[in-house]
XYZ file of C-alpha atoms in Angstrom:
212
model
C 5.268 -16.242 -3.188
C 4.573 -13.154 -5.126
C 5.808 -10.341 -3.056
C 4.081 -6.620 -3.020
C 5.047 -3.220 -2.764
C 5.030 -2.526 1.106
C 6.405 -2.797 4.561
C 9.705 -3.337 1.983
C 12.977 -2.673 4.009
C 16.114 -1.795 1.900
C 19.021 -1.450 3.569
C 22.857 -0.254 3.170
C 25.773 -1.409 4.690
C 28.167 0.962 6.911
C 30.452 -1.160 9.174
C 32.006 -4.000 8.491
C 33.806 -6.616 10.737
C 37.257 -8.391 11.093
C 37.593 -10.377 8.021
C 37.235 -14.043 8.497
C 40.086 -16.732 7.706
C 38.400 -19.082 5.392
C 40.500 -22.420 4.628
C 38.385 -24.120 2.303
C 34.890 -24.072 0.624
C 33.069 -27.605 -0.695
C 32.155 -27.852 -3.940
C 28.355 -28.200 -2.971
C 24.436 -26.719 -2.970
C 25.068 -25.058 -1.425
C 28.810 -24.706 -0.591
C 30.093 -24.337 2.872
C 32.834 -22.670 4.039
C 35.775 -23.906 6.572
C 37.249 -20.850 9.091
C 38.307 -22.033 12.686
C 36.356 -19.792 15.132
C 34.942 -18.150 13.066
C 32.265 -16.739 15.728
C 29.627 -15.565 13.080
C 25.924 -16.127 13.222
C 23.335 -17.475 11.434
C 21.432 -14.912 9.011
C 24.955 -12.835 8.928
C 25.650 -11.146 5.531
C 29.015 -10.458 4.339
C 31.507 -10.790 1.695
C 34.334 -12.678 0.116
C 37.534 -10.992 -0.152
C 41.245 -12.047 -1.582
C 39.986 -15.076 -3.204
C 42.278 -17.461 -4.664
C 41.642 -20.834 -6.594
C 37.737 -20.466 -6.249
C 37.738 -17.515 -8.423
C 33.943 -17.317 -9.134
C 33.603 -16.534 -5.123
C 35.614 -13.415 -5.003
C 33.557 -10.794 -4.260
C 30.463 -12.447 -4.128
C 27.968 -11.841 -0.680
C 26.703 -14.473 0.944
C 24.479 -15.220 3.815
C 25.889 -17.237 7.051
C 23.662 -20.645 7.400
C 23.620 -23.614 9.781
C 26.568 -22.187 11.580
C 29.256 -24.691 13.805
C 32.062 -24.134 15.329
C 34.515 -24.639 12.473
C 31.783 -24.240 9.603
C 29.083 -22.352 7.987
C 26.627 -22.746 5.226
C 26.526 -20.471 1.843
C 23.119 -20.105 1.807
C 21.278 -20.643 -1.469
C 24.470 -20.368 -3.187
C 25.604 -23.915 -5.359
C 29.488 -23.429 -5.749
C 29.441 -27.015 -7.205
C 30.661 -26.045 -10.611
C 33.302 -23.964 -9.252
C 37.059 -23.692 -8.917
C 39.070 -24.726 -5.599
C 39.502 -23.050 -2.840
C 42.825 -22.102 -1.509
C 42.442 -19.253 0.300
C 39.899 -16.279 1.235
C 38.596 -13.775 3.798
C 35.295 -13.023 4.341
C 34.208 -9.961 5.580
C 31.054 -9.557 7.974
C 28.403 -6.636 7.584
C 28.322 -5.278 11.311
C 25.762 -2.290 10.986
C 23.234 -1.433 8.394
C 21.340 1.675 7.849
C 18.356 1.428 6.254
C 17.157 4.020 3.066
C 13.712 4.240 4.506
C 13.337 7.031 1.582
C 13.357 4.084 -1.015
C 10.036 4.308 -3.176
C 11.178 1.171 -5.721
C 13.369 -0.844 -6.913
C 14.422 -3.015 -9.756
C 16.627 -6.188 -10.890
C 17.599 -5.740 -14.412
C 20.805 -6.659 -16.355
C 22.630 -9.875 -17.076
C 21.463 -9.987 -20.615
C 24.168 -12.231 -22.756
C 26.197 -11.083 -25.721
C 25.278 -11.836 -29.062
C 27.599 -13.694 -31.045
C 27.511 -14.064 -34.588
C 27.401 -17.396 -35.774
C 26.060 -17.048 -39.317
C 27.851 -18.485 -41.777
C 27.624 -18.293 -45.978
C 25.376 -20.953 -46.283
C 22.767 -18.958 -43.681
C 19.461 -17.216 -45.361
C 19.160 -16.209 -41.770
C 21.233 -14.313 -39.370
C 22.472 -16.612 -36.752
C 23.477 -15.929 -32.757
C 24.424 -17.633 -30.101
C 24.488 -16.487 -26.222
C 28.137 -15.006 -25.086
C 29.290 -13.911 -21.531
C 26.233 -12.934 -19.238
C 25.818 -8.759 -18.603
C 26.125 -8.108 -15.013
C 22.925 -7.655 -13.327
C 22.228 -3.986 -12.403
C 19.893 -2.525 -9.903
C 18.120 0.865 -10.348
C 16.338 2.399 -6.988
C 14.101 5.432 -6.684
C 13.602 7.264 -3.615
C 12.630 10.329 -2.191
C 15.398 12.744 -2.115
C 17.268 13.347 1.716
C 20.545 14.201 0.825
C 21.310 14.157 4.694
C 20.520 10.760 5.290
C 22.627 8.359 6.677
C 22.010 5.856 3.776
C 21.801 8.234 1.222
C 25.849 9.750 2.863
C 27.022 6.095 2.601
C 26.054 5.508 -1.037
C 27.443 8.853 -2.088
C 30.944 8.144 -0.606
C 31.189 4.749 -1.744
C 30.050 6.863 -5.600
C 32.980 8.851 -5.421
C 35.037 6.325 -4.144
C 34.839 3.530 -6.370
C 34.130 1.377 -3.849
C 31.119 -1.472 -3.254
C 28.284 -1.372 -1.328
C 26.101 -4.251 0.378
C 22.982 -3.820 0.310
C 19.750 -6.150 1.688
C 16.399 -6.118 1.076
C 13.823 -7.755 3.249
C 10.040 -8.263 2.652
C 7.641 -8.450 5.699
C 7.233 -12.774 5.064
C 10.954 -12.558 5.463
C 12.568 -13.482 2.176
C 15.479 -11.172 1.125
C 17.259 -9.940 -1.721
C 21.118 -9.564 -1.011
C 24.386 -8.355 -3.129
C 27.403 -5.958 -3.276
C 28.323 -3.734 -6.108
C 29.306 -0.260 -7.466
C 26.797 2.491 -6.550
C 26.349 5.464 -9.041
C 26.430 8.712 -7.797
C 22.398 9.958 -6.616
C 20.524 12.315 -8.072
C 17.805 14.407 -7.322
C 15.105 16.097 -9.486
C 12.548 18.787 -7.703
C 9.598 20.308 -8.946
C 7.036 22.487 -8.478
C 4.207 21.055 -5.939
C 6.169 17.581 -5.654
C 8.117 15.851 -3.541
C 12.178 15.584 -4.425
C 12.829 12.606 -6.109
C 16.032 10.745 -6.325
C 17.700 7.762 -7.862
C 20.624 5.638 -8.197
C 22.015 2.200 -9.749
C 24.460 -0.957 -8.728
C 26.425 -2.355 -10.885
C 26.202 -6.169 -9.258
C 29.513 -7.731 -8.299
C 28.942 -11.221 -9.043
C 25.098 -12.610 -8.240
C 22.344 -11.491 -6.081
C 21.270 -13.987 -3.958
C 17.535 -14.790 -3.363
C 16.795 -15.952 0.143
C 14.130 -17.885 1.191
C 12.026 -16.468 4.293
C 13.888 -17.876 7.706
């Protein structure tokens, strides 16, 4: 469905759990992952980590689906056409805070490189698609530099390090992925409300998930 503008929760990850032992991941839409006791539920977000053999997983977020004992489901995420799995952690989001500051948000990025394909026989300029961008998102919010959110993102900035974030509409579909934040900003004037804004640089996808 086409979502709308309200009752919009983003949120940032600030604890995260004992990694998770993963064995093995099936080729498969969507892929599911092997990790004995694993103890995770369904609708947990996390992270893989130390990825070997299935490169194209390293990194990535994922949400925990159809959970068993031994098993859980990738959800919405086809890791048919990938390498295989020899090893991997994955790391569980334990707490979240959410930026209730956020005004907007957007998806951009993961425009292809333009390669030149034009040879001497051309009249016309000729390109084909290279490597994919990554996929950046931008946010605006309302400046609180003292929010717990807002501390998160900043220390992760300076740091280097990734972020998970996860946005959920009120119908319950949710927007999901980890990357590098940029430092905020903030811009005040006269008769206005502060204003701030920041962007992720997307490791790997972000995953769309369907309402639960």
């Amino acid at each position: 469905m086409i979502q709308k503008g309200r009752n919009v929760r983003v949120e940032v990850a600030t604890v995260y759990g004992t990694a998770k032992t993963v064995s093995a991941v099936s080729k498969a839409n969507p892929g599911v992952a092997s990790s004995t006791a694993h103890g995770l539920a369904n609708a947990s977000i996390g992270y893989f980590d130390n990825v070997s053999g299935m490169t194209e997983l390293d990194g990535q977020v994922c949400c925990v689906a159809n959970q068993a004992t031994g098993t859980f489901e990738l959800q919405a995420l086809d890791t048919s056409g990938y390498g295989t799995f020899s090893s991997g952690d994955f790391i569980p989001v334990t707490t979240w805070k959410t930026l209730s500051q956020a005004s907007s948000y957007e998806i951009g990025g993961g425009d292809a490189d333009k390669l030149d394909a034009t040879t001497l026989l051309d009249t016309v300029k000729q390109e084909e698609n290279g490597m994919l961008a990554a996929q950046t998102v931008t946010f605006n919010a309302f400046s609180d530099p003292q929010a717990d959110a807002f501390a998160q993102i900043r220390k992760d900035a300076k740091a280097g390090a990734y972020t998970v974030f996860r946005i959920t509409f009120p119908n319950g579909e949710r927007r999901i992925f980890r990357g590098q934040p940029s430092l905020p900003g903030e811009s005040v004037q006269l008769s206005a409300l502060a204003t701030s804004g920041f962007s992720v640089t997307v490791k790997r996808d972000v995953i769309y998930l369907p309402a639960a």
